[in-house]
Amino acid sequence: MTAKRQIKLSAYLVGTGMHTASWRLPGAQPGSSIDIDYYKRLAQTAERGKFDIAFLADSLAINEVSHPNILNRFEPITLIAALAGATSHIGLVATASTSYIEPFNLARLLMSVDHISKGRAGWNIVTTRDLSGNTARNFGAEEHLEHSFRYQRAAEFLQVVRGLWDSWEDDAFVRDKESGVFFDPQKLHRIQHKDEFFAVEGPLNIGRSPQGHPVLVQAGTSDSGQSFSAQVAEVIFSIKYNFADAEQFYRSYKGIVADAGRNPEGVHILQGFSPIIGSTDAEAQEKRKQLESFISEETGISFLTDYFKDIDFTGYTLDARADELGLGKLQLAKSDYRKHQLVIERENPTLREVYSLLTGAFSGEDWVGPPEKIADTMERWFSGGAADGFMLMAPSLPDGLEDFVDQVVPILQKRGLFRTEYEGATLREHLGIPVPPNRFTSIHA
Amino acid sequence: MTAKRQIKLSAYLVGTGMHTASWRLPGAQPGSSIDIDYYKRLAQTAERGKFDIAFLADSLAINEVSHPNILNRFEPITLIAALAGATSHIGLVATASTSYIEPFNLARLLMSVDHISKGRAGWNIVTTRDLSGNTARNFGAEEHLEHSFRYQRAAEFLQVVRGLWDSWEDDAFVRDKESGVFFDPQKLHRIQHKDEFFAVEGPLNIGRSPQGHPVLVQAGTSDSGQSFSAQVAEVIFSIKYNFADAEQFYRSYKGIVADAGRNPEGVHILQGFSPIIGSTDAEAQEKRKQLESFISEETGISFLTDYFKDIDFTGYTLDARADELGLGKLQLAKSDYRKHQLVIERENPTLREVYSLLTGAFSGEDWVGPPEKIADTMERWFSGGAADGFMLMAPSLPDGLEDFVDQVVPILQKRGLFRTEYEGATLREHLGIPVPPNRFTSIHA
């Protein structure tokens, strides 16, 4: 037993990997995004690596230029229900939006998988960014909810969901065969919620799980996103390009959590990274080049044209540089753009690199190289106040996860930075996050 | 290979069983309604018995007099996702209502479990009967949808869901690494639905499963329910008290299906039954008495008081007979009441028996006795034009299912009435129901 602070690790599982052209790699299984056996193997690999979390993203709309891995994909809550049976320890986090479902339904789905996994579930709360309105049009709405409004709804949504999760006190079910008393009606509670967005009476028809509630995860990077997540999130997921940005975000965000009256140590900040691991620097660079080479001119330009609506890409190839089209000077509202804007301005990357950046599979040079270099970067960020842990967004799968588990995890373990065995059973135990008390219990205490 | 018509079997899986007092039996596991390992064993037992279907019911609200098995239960879609990994052949049917969720979400959840189970999923379509308004109040509504209105919504809901399921033609995903073509945009379709209840553009972000669509199951017994289900259902689930009622329903319903322009042989009618199996008639009767004895006066009277709102039960015990309170003459709109009304009038049962009838775990005398008698009744109903198969609603679990699998199934097999091995892989193959063609494919054919 050691009280030493350790790195938290989450694996972002998505078909052939984060990189949009990863399906074209010789070893890639291009039908994997809808292959349940493949996902079970991924989750088992992450569990072999003693990861805290297997993470499943989501979206509620697609179009012709969507990442191939998301066109034909599992719904994440049903997916983690299936992965629960193929694993025994790893936490399973599913993404679900608060903008297009009733809180009663989502509260149930999530608590159900938390029981199915015996307390290993987590919910990555999103509000769904939908500038094109593609998602809204799948749900009978003409236009998407305005940004801050979405977070107001999310805040009330969370209030309802967490209330419903407490419908039954932990000792409500007496189940006394002799007397015929199945439950104590004093310990069954209705939230009687009625506010701006929702009216929900309760109770929920499922009780609390072995970890009380699923763990709440959030990736809010906008202002309203941060002020929302600081109120509720137990794990924060962010993507920063370099140590300085990561450290600044870490410090600022922990401050916001403290300002919200919560203990900053109870909130884990995971930094997303897309490492490219080779036995040497040169081999890793070669891997990266190979991946980039699979982005076709047509796909790349078509994505960028769709993304930067006001820019005319006619006559340019993916080898053109960002400044030729003024991409670093744009004033776009998209948060993934703002996140990368400084990098685009500072590094003046090729359009091919801009495309990789925006599609989330391009980290800085610190993340390309042999396993020791990756471990060094992780240690520097972790020990230097820039991260409590990391979200592995492997550019290609399954190799990117397997290489990390086989080559980087042992180094972290040797340095005492990461567990060698699971010590707990639930996701909250892995993360060292307490079971939330039942809001109704104190009344009778 | 034989072309002989065979019985279809479905097992209704619910905690300690259909009987509301089943949790009090000495062998009952009263926490089973929320025990995933228990449900896996149930599904495996049904699979050992070569059942076509493991069936999971649902409700979206509870109150103090709800059946103990439904107070704290899994959400059925996540549950069948988990059961898929614990079984290899049996079909998995989850209940979900069309009244309280967006069609895009439900289309996705169901198609996702159909992929997770490799084509073994089914959807029991319900519209949610909610006379008390308990469910409506969990979803921001003051009052429940009026009955026929609910079925209008359901019909449009189905139109949207089935359209979304066809978003991708079966050969849409080219996945040609060489050329970089992942899919053929000509084979991606948007339904562009806009009608009375829903506006949904599509496409769905998941393609068709190995069986095309999940199998559609329905239990509509009311008039508007029947005219709806005759349009869409592939399996019908009904509960009739005796052969005459079952035969009459069977004949009439097949007629309605034919009137709707569909082939009546493509729609399987499963009759629900709650057998009590003993090695002798006397032993079975003893078991039944034991079960009834566990209904406490308080629970029973409280349920009946809640059920028959206008009747005053003060001063009566559960040994009173129906005619003392005029229960057979009532004009209640509830379909489960109307279903049993004739029985209540004709047999003048005790209140204890009325309670059992209404809570769904009381079949006629033909279903109480040794295994041969149960098999005889099944054969008579099946061969006599009253059933294509049966829904086993065991009064107590797991024993009611185990006894049936070990003692009744072998008799049916010996008589050539039931399979000895699964011949197919998907639920549609088990049932002999064709894969629905993709509505968009003919355009390009």
Short mmCIF file of N, CA and C in Angstrom, two decimals, chain A residues 23-31 34 36-37 40 58-64 68 70-79 81-82 85 100-102 104-105 108-109 112-113 115-116 118 134 137-140 142 168 173 175-183 185 188 190 194 199-207, chain B residues 23-31 34 36-37 40 58-64 68 70-79 81-82 85 100-102 104-105 108-109 112-113 115-116 118 134 137-140 142 168 173 175-183 185 188 190 194 199-207:
data_model
loop_
_atom_site.label_atom_id
_atom_site.label_comp_id
_atom_site.label_asym_id
_atom_site.label_seq_id
_atom_site.Cartn_x
_atom_site.Cartn_y
_atom_site.Cartn_z
N TRP A 23 -8.07 3.58 -41.06
CA TRP A 23 -8.67 2.36 -41.62
C TRP A 23 -7.92 1.87 -42.86
N ARG A 24 -7.09 2.73 -43.45
CA ARG A 24 -6.36 2.34 -44.66
C ARG A 24 -5.02 1.69 -44.37
N LEU A 25 -4.60 1.69 -43.10
CA LEU A 25 -3.33 1.04 -42.75
C LEU A 25 -3.42 -0.45 -43.08
N PRO A 26 -2.28 -1.04 -43.46
CA PRO A 26 -2.31 -2.46 -43.84
C PRO A 26 -2.90 -3.36 -42.75
N GLY A 27 -2.61 -3.06 -41.48
CA GLY A 27 -3.10 -3.93 -40.41
C GLY A 27 -4.49 -3.58 -39.90
N ALA A 28 -5.08 -2.52 -40.41
CA ALA A 28 -6.37 -2.05 -39.88
C ALA A 28 -7.51 -2.98 -40.28
N GLN A 29 -8.50 -3.10 -39.38
CA GLN A 29 -9.71 -3.88 -39.67
C GLN A 29 -10.83 -2.88 -39.95
N PRO A 30 -11.06 -2.57 -41.21
CA PRO A 30 -11.92 -1.43 -41.54
C PRO A 30 -13.39 -1.61 -41.15
N GLY A 31 -13.83 -2.84 -40.83
CA GLY A 31 -15.20 -3.03 -40.36
C GLY A 31 -15.31 -3.03 -38.85
N ILE A 34 -18.08 -1.66 -36.03
CA ILE A 34 -19.35 -2.33 -35.74
C ILE A 34 -19.13 -3.82 -35.43
N ILE A 36 -18.38 -6.36 -32.52
CA ILE A 36 -18.41 -6.44 -31.06
C ILE A 36 -17.21 -7.23 -30.51
N ASP A 37 -16.79 -8.27 -31.21
CA ASP A 37 -15.64 -9.05 -30.73
C ASP A 37 -14.37 -8.19 -30.71
N LYS A 40 -14.50 -5.96 -27.71
CA LYS A 40 -14.20 -6.72 -26.50
C LYS A 40 -12.69 -6.91 -26.36
N ASP A 58 -19.32 9.57 -28.74
CA ASP A 58 -20.59 9.43 -29.43
C ASP A 58 -20.89 10.67 -30.26
N SER A 59 -21.81 10.52 -31.18
CA SER A 59 -22.41 11.66 -31.88
C SER A 59 -23.79 11.21 -32.33
N LEU A 60 -24.67 12.16 -32.59
CA LEU A 60 -26.06 11.84 -32.90
C LEU A 60 -26.42 12.18 -34.34
N ALA A 61 -25.40 12.42 -35.15
CA ALA A 61 -25.64 12.68 -36.56
C ALA A 61 -24.35 12.45 -37.33
N ILE A 62 -24.50 12.14 -38.58
CA ILE A 62 -23.34 11.97 -39.46
C ILE A 62 -23.66 12.63 -40.79
N ASN A 63 -22.61 12.85 -41.57
CA ASN A 63 -22.85 13.24 -42.97
C ASN A 63 -21.76 12.61 -43.84
N GLU A 64 -21.73 13.01 -45.09
CA GLU A 64 -20.84 12.34 -46.04
C GLU A 64 -19.35 12.52 -45.72
N PRO A 68 -14.72 7.88 -40.90
CA PRO A 68 -15.23 6.54 -41.22
C PRO A 68 -15.62 5.71 -40.00
N ILE A 70 -17.12 6.56 -37.38
CA ILE A 70 -18.36 6.92 -36.68
C ILE A 70 -19.60 6.79 -37.55
N LEU A 71 -19.42 6.42 -38.81
CA LEU A 71 -20.57 6.31 -39.71
C LEU A 71 -21.49 5.17 -39.31
N ASN A 72 -20.89 4.10 -38.84
CA ASN A 72 -21.60 2.85 -38.58
C ASN A 72 -21.03 2.32 -37.27
N ARG A 73 -21.65 2.73 -36.17
CA ARG A 73 -21.05 2.47 -34.86
C ARG A 73 -22.10 2.03 -33.86
N PHE A 74 -21.63 1.40 -32.79
CA PHE A 74 -22.52 1.03 -31.70
C PHE A 74 -22.98 2.27 -30.95
N GLU A 75 -24.15 2.17 -30.35
CA GLU A 75 -24.58 3.17 -29.38
C GLU A 75 -23.80 2.86 -28.10
N PRO A 76 -23.16 3.86 -27.48
CA PRO A 76 -22.17 3.57 -26.42
C PRO A 76 -22.71 2.94 -25.14
N ILE A 77 -23.94 3.22 -24.74
CA ILE A 77 -24.43 2.65 -23.48
C ILE A 77 -24.67 1.15 -23.64
N THR A 78 -25.27 0.76 -24.77
CA THR A 78 -25.44 -0.68 -25.02
C THR A 78 -24.07 -1.34 -25.20
N LEU A 79 -23.14 -0.59 -25.78
CA LEU A 79 -21.80 -1.16 -25.99
C LEU A 79 -21.11 -1.44 -24.65
N ALA A 81 -22.54 -2.00 -21.86
CA ALA A 81 -23.26 -3.12 -21.22
C ALA A 81 -22.68 -4.44 -21.72
N ALA A 82 -22.36 -4.49 -23.00
CA ALA A 82 -21.78 -5.72 -23.56
C ALA A 82 -20.33 -5.90 -23.11
N GLY A 85 -19.43 -7.63 -19.57
CA GLY A 85 -19.33 -9.08 -19.44
C GLY A 85 -18.02 -9.64 -19.95
N TYR A 100 -30.97 15.73 -26.13
CA TYR A 100 -31.95 15.07 -27.00
C TYR A 100 -32.60 13.83 -26.40
N ILE A 101 -32.64 13.75 -25.08
CA ILE A 101 -33.28 12.60 -24.45
C ILE A 101 -33.91 13.07 -23.15
N GLU A 102 -34.92 12.36 -22.69
CA GLU A 102 -35.55 12.69 -21.42
C GLU A 102 -34.66 12.22 -20.27
N PHE A 104 -35.33 11.00 -17.39
CA PHE A 104 -35.74 9.74 -16.78
C PHE A 104 -35.15 8.56 -17.55
N ASN A 105 -35.20 8.64 -18.88
CA ASN A 105 -34.66 7.55 -19.70
C ASN A 105 -33.15 7.40 -19.52
N ARG A 108 -32.03 6.02 -16.15
CA ARG A 108 -32.25 4.57 -16.09
C ARG A 108 -31.20 3.79 -16.84
N LEU A 109 -30.95 4.21 -18.09
CA LEU A 109 -29.98 3.49 -18.92
C LEU A 109 -28.63 3.45 -18.22
N SER A 112 -28.64 1.35 -15.05
CA SER A 112 -28.74 -0.05 -15.41
C SER A 112 -27.35 -0.61 -15.78
N VAL A 113 -26.59 0.10 -16.59
CA VAL A 113 -25.24 -0.41 -16.91
C VAL A 113 -24.32 -0.33 -15.71
N HIS A 115 -25.22 -1.14 -12.73
CA HIS A 115 -25.48 -2.42 -12.05
C HIS A 115 -24.92 -3.59 -12.86
N ILE A 116 -25.13 -3.55 -14.17
CA ILE A 116 -24.65 -4.65 -15.03
C ILE A 116 -23.13 -4.81 -14.87
N LYS A 118 -21.47 -3.93 -12.23
CA LYS A 118 -21.20 -3.98 -10.80
C LYS A 118 -20.41 -2.77 -10.29
N ASN A 134 -27.39 19.34 -38.08
CA ASN A 134 -27.62 17.94 -38.48
C ASN A 134 -28.29 17.14 -37.37
N ARG A 137 -31.98 18.20 -36.60
CA ARG A 137 -32.92 17.72 -37.62
C ARG A 137 -33.22 16.22 -37.49
N ASN A 138 -32.47 15.52 -36.66
CA ASN A 138 -32.84 14.13 -36.35
C ASN A 138 -33.81 14.05 -35.18
N PHE A 139 -34.06 15.21 -34.56
CA PHE A 139 -34.90 15.22 -33.36
C PHE A 139 -36.02 16.26 -33.45
N GLY A 140 -36.47 16.51 -34.65
CA GLY A 140 -37.64 17.35 -34.81
C GLY A 140 -37.44 18.82 -34.57
N GLU A 142 -35.71 22.51 -35.66
CA GLU A 142 -35.19 23.16 -36.87
C GLU A 142 -33.76 23.63 -36.64
N TRP A 168 -34.03 5.38 -4.13
CA TRP A 168 -34.06 4.34 -3.10
C TRP A 168 -32.86 4.51 -2.17
N PHE A 173 -34.37 -1.91 0.65
CA PHE A 173 -34.91 -3.23 0.32
C PHE A 173 -34.69 -4.22 1.46
N ARG A 175 -36.64 -7.05 2.09
CA ARG A 175 -36.79 -8.39 1.53
C ARG A 175 -36.91 -9.47 2.61
N ASP A 176 -37.79 -9.24 3.55
CA ASP A 176 -37.96 -10.18 4.65
C ASP A 176 -39.07 -11.18 4.30
N LYS A 177 -38.65 -12.38 3.93
CA LYS A 177 -39.62 -13.39 3.49
C LYS A 177 -40.64 -13.70 4.58
N GLU A 178 -40.17 -13.76 5.81
CA GLU A 178 -41.02 -14.13 6.93
C GLU A 178 -42.21 -13.17 7.07
N SER A 179 -41.89 -11.88 7.16
CA SER A 179 -42.95 -10.90 7.40
C SER A 179 -43.64 -10.47 6.11
N GLY A 180 -43.00 -10.77 4.94
CA GLY A 180 -43.60 -10.32 3.68
C GLY A 180 -43.32 -8.87 3.36
N VAL A 181 -42.43 -8.25 4.11
CA VAL A 181 -42.06 -6.85 3.82
C VAL A 181 -40.92 -6.83 2.81
N PHE A 182 -41.20 -6.31 1.61
CA PHE A 182 -40.16 -6.29 0.58
C PHE A 182 -39.30 -5.03 0.69
N PHE A 183 -39.94 -3.91 0.95
CA PHE A 183 -39.16 -2.67 1.11
C PHE A 183 -39.81 -1.76 2.14
N PRO A 185 -41.25 1.67 2.83
CA PRO A 185 -41.77 2.81 2.05
C PRO A 185 -41.19 4.16 2.48
N LEU A 188 -38.24 5.14 0.15
CA LEU A 188 -38.52 5.34 -1.28
C LEU A 188 -38.86 6.81 -1.45
N ARG A 190 -39.57 10.40 -3.99
CA ARG A 190 -39.91 11.05 -5.26
C ARG A 190 -39.26 12.43 -5.27
N LYS A 194 -39.70 20.19 -10.63
CA LYS A 194 -40.44 21.02 -11.59
C LYS A 194 -39.69 22.33 -11.73
N ALA A 199 -40.16 18.47 -15.78
CA ALA A 199 -41.05 18.15 -14.66
C ALA A 199 -41.01 16.64 -14.50
N VAL A 200 -40.40 16.18 -13.44
CA VAL A 200 -40.19 14.74 -13.25
C VAL A 200 -40.53 14.38 -11.81
N GLU A 201 -41.48 13.47 -11.66
CA GLU A 201 -41.93 13.13 -10.32
C GLU A 201 -41.05 12.09 -9.63
N GLY A 202 -40.67 11.02 -10.39
CA GLY A 202 -39.98 9.92 -9.76
C GLY A 202 -40.95 9.01 -9.06
N PRO A 203 -40.53 7.92 -8.39
CA PRO A 203 -39.13 7.51 -8.26
C PRO A 203 -38.62 6.79 -9.51
N LEU A 204 -37.31 6.57 -9.56
CA LEU A 204 -36.71 5.73 -10.59
C LEU A 204 -36.95 4.28 -10.20
N ASN A 205 -37.13 3.42 -11.21
CA ASN A 205 -37.38 2.00 -10.91
C ASN A 205 -36.11 1.17 -10.88
N ILE A 206 -35.06 1.81 -10.36
CA ILE A 206 -33.81 1.09 -10.13
C ILE A 206 -33.06 1.82 -9.02
N GLY A 207 -32.46 1.05 -8.13
CA GLY A 207 -31.77 1.64 -7.00
C GLY A 207 -30.32 1.98 -7.30
N TRP B 23 -41.28 -14.11 -4.48
CA TRP B 23 -40.03 -13.80 -3.77
C TRP B 23 -40.01 -14.39 -2.36
N ARG B 24 -41.18 -14.76 -1.86
CA ARG B 24 -41.25 -15.29 -0.49
C ARG B 24 -41.05 -16.81 -0.44
N LEU B 25 -41.00 -17.48 -1.58
CA LEU B 25 -40.77 -18.92 -1.59
C LEU B 25 -39.40 -19.23 -0.97
N PRO B 26 -39.29 -20.38 -0.31
CA PRO B 26 -38.03 -20.72 0.36
C PRO B 26 -36.82 -20.66 -0.59
N GLY B 27 -36.99 -21.12 -1.84
CA GLY B 27 -35.85 -21.15 -2.77
C GLY B 27 -35.63 -19.86 -3.54
N ALA B 28 -36.50 -18.87 -3.35
CA ALA B 28 -36.40 -17.65 -4.15
C ALA B 28 -35.21 -16.79 -3.75
N GLN B 29 -34.64 -16.11 -4.74
CA GLN B 29 -33.55 -15.15 -4.48
C GLN B 29 -34.15 -13.76 -4.60
N PRO B 30 -34.54 -13.17 -3.48
CA PRO B 30 -35.37 -11.95 -3.55
C PRO B 30 -34.65 -10.72 -4.12
N GLY B 31 -33.31 -10.77 -4.22
CA GLY B 31 -32.61 -9.64 -4.84
C GLY B 31 -32.33 -9.87 -6.31
N ILE B 34 -32.25 -7.47 -9.73
CA ILE B 34 -31.15 -6.54 -10.05
C ILE B 34 -29.80 -7.27 -10.00
N ILE B 36 -27.25 -9.35 -12.17
CA ILE B 36 -26.93 -9.65 -13.57
C ILE B 36 -26.51 -11.11 -13.75
N ASP B 37 -25.81 -11.68 -12.78
CA ASP B 37 -25.40 -13.09 -12.91
C ASP B 37 -26.61 -14.01 -12.90
N LYS B 40 -28.19 -13.85 -16.31
CA LYS B 40 -27.39 -14.63 -17.28
C LYS B 40 -27.71 -16.11 -17.15
N ASP B 58 -41.14 -4.46 -19.35
CA ASP B 58 -40.69 -3.17 -18.85
C ASP B 58 -41.87 -2.35 -18.35
N SER B 59 -41.55 -1.33 -17.57
CA SER B 59 -42.51 -0.28 -17.23
C SER B 59 -41.70 0.95 -16.91
N LEU B 60 -42.33 2.11 -17.00
CA LEU B 60 -41.61 3.38 -16.83
C LEU B 60 -42.02 4.12 -15.57
N ALA B 61 -42.71 3.39 -14.68
CA ALA B 61 -43.09 4.01 -13.41
C ALA B 61 -43.43 2.90 -12.43
N ILE B 62 -43.28 3.21 -11.18
CA ILE B 62 -43.64 2.28 -10.12
C ILE B 62 -44.35 3.06 -9.03
N ASN B 63 -45.01 2.30 -8.16
CA ASN B 63 -45.51 2.93 -6.95
C ASN B 63 -45.45 1.91 -5.81
N GLU B 64 -46.01 2.27 -4.69
CA GLU B 64 -45.85 1.45 -3.49
C GLU B 64 -46.47 0.06 -3.60
N PRO B 68 -42.99 -6.68 -6.56
CA PRO B 68 -41.62 -6.54 -6.04
C PRO B 68 -40.53 -6.68 -7.11
N ILE B 70 -40.39 -5.58 -10.03
CA ILE B 70 -40.20 -4.48 -10.97
C ILE B 70 -39.80 -3.18 -10.29
N LEU B 71 -39.71 -3.19 -8.98
CA LEU B 71 -39.36 -1.97 -8.25
C LEU B 71 -37.93 -1.55 -8.54
N ASN B 72 -37.06 -2.52 -8.66
CA ASN B 72 -35.62 -2.29 -8.76
C ASN B 72 -35.13 -3.25 -9.82
N ARG B 73 -35.12 -2.79 -11.07
CA ARG B 73 -34.90 -3.71 -12.18
C ARG B 73 -33.97 -3.08 -13.21
N PHE B 74 -33.40 -3.94 -14.05
CA PHE B 74 -32.59 -3.46 -15.15
C PHE B 74 -33.47 -2.81 -16.22
N GLU B 75 -32.89 -1.88 -16.95
CA GLU B 75 -33.52 -1.37 -18.16
C GLU B 75 -33.31 -2.48 -19.19
N PRO B 76 -34.37 -2.90 -19.93
CA PRO B 76 -34.27 -4.13 -20.74
C PRO B 76 -33.30 -4.09 -21.93
N ILE B 77 -33.09 -2.94 -22.55
CA ILE B 77 -32.19 -2.94 -23.73
C ILE B 77 -30.74 -3.13 -23.29
N THR B 78 -30.35 -2.45 -22.21
CA THR B 78 -29.00 -2.68 -21.69
C THR B 78 -28.88 -4.10 -21.17
N LEU B 79 -29.97 -4.62 -20.62
CA LEU B 79 -29.92 -5.99 -20.09
C LEU B 79 -29.69 -7.00 -21.22
N ALA B 81 -28.26 -6.43 -24.02
CA ALA B 81 -26.88 -6.24 -24.51
C ALA B 81 -25.93 -7.07 -23.66
N ALA B 82 -26.18 -7.12 -22.36
CA ALA B 82 -25.33 -7.91 -21.46
C ALA B 82 -25.58 -9.40 -21.64
N GLY B 85 -23.73 -11.51 -24.56
CA GLY B 85 -22.40 -12.07 -24.36
C GLY B 85 -22.39 -13.35 -23.54
N TYR B 100 -42.53 7.67 -24.96
CA TYR B 100 -41.72 8.57 -24.12
C TYR B 100 -40.26 8.67 -24.52
N ILE B 101 -39.95 8.41 -25.79
CA ILE B 101 -38.58 8.53 -26.24
C ILE B 101 -38.61 8.97 -27.69
N GLU B 102 -37.55 9.61 -28.15
CA GLU B 102 -37.45 10.03 -29.55
C GLU B 102 -37.14 8.81 -30.42
N PHE B 104 -35.37 8.45 -33.04
CA PHE B 104 -33.95 8.32 -33.42
C PHE B 104 -33.19 7.56 -32.34
N ASN B 105 -33.43 7.92 -31.08
CA ASN B 105 -32.72 7.26 -29.97
C ASN B 105 -33.07 5.78 -29.88
N ARG B 108 -31.65 3.60 -32.67
CA ARG B 108 -30.23 3.36 -32.46
C ARG B 108 -29.96 2.31 -31.41
N LEU B 109 -30.62 2.46 -30.25
CA LEU B 109 -30.41 1.52 -29.15
C LEU B 109 -30.72 0.10 -29.61
N SER B 112 -28.30 -1.19 -32.23
CA SER B 112 -27.01 -1.46 -31.59
C SER B 112 -27.01 -2.83 -30.91
N VAL B 113 -28.06 -3.15 -30.16
CA VAL B 113 -28.09 -4.49 -29.53
C VAL B 113 -28.29 -5.58 -30.57
N HIS B 115 -26.77 -5.62 -33.42
CA HIS B 115 -25.39 -5.92 -33.84
C HIS B 115 -24.61 -6.62 -32.72
N ILE B 116 -24.79 -6.13 -31.50
CA ILE B 116 -24.06 -6.72 -30.37
C ILE B 116 -24.39 -8.21 -30.25
N LYS B 118 -25.38 -10.04 -32.74
CA LYS B 118 -25.20 -10.63 -34.07
C LYS B 118 -26.52 -11.09 -34.69
N ASN B 134 -48.92 7.98 -13.62
CA ASN B 134 -47.59 7.85 -12.99
C ASN B 134 -46.46 8.01 -13.99
N ARG B 137 -46.09 11.58 -15.49
CA ARG B 137 -45.46 12.52 -14.57
C ARG B 137 -43.95 12.33 -14.42
N ASN B 138 -43.43 11.24 -14.96
CA ASN B 138 -41.97 11.10 -15.01
C ASN B 138 -41.37 11.74 -16.27
N PHE B 139 -42.29 12.20 -17.15
CA PHE B 139 -41.83 12.74 -18.43
C PHE B 139 -42.44 14.10 -18.74
N GLY B 140 -42.69 14.84 -17.70
CA GLY B 140 -43.09 16.24 -17.91
C GLY B 140 -44.50 16.43 -18.42
N GLU B 142 -48.70 16.16 -17.83
CA GLU B 142 -49.67 16.13 -16.74
C GLU B 142 -50.55 14.89 -16.85
N TRP B 168 -28.57 2.70 -44.45
CA TRP B 168 -27.43 2.20 -45.23
C TRP B 168 -27.86 0.93 -45.97
N PHE B 173 -20.97 -0.20 -47.57
CA PHE B 173 -19.61 -0.03 -47.04
C PHE B 173 -18.59 -0.78 -47.90
N ARG B 175 -15.20 0.02 -48.18
CA ARG B 175 -13.98 -0.13 -47.40
C ARG B 175 -12.78 -0.57 -48.23
N ASP B 176 -12.56 0.11 -49.34
CA ASP B 176 -11.46 -0.24 -50.22
C ASP B 176 -10.21 0.56 -49.83
N LYS B 177 -9.30 -0.11 -49.15
CA LYS B 177 -8.10 0.59 -48.66
C LYS B 177 -7.30 1.20 -49.80
N GLU B 178 -7.22 0.48 -50.90
CA GLU B 178 -6.41 0.92 -52.04
C GLU B 178 -6.88 2.28 -52.56
N SER B 179 -8.16 2.36 -52.88
CA SER B 179 -8.68 3.60 -53.47
C SER B 179 -9.05 4.64 -52.42
N GLY B 180 -9.16 4.22 -51.16
CA GLY B 180 -9.56 5.17 -50.12
C GLY B 180 -11.06 5.42 -50.08
N VAL B 181 -11.84 4.61 -50.78
CA VAL B 181 -13.30 4.76 -50.74
C VAL B 181 -13.86 3.92 -49.59
N PHE B 182 -14.42 4.59 -48.58
CA PHE B 182 -14.96 3.85 -47.44
C PHE B 182 -16.39 3.42 -47.68
N PHE B 183 -17.19 4.29 -48.27
CA PHE B 183 -18.57 3.91 -48.57
C PHE B 183 -19.04 4.56 -49.85
N PRO B 185 -21.64 6.80 -51.46
CA PRO B 185 -22.63 7.80 -51.03
C PRO B 185 -24.01 7.57 -51.66
N LEU B 188 -26.27 5.63 -49.16
CA LEU B 188 -26.58 6.26 -47.87
C LEU B 188 -27.86 7.06 -48.07
N ARG B 190 -31.34 9.33 -46.51
CA ARG B 190 -32.01 10.12 -45.47
C ARG B 190 -33.52 9.93 -45.63
N LYS B 194 -41.40 13.85 -42.15
CA LYS B 194 -42.06 15.00 -41.52
C LYS B 194 -43.54 14.72 -41.53
N ALA B 199 -40.41 14.86 -36.89
CA ALA B 199 -39.65 15.35 -38.04
C ALA B 199 -38.23 14.82 -37.85
N VAL B 200 -37.84 13.89 -38.69
CA VAL B 200 -36.54 13.22 -38.55
C VAL B 200 -35.88 13.12 -39.92
N GLU B 201 -34.69 13.69 -40.02
CA GLU B 201 -34.02 13.72 -41.32
C GLU B 201 -33.26 12.44 -41.60
N GLY B 202 -32.50 11.92 -40.62
CA GLY B 202 -31.61 10.81 -40.88
C GLY B 202 -30.34 11.31 -41.52
N PRO B 203 -29.39 10.43 -41.84
CA PRO B 203 -29.45 8.97 -41.68
C PRO B 203 -29.15 8.54 -40.24
N LEU B 204 -29.39 7.27 -39.96
CA LEU B 204 -28.96 6.70 -38.69
C LEU B 204 -27.47 6.39 -38.80
N ASN B 205 -26.76 6.52 -37.66
CA ASN B 205 -25.32 6.26 -37.68
C ASN B 205 -24.98 4.80 -37.35
N ILE B 206 -25.83 3.90 -37.83
CA ILE B 206 -25.56 2.47 -37.70
C ILE B 206 -26.33 1.76 -38.82
N GLY B 207 -25.68 0.79 -39.42
CA GLY B 207 -26.29 0.08 -40.55
C GLY B 207 -27.14 -1.09 -40.10
#
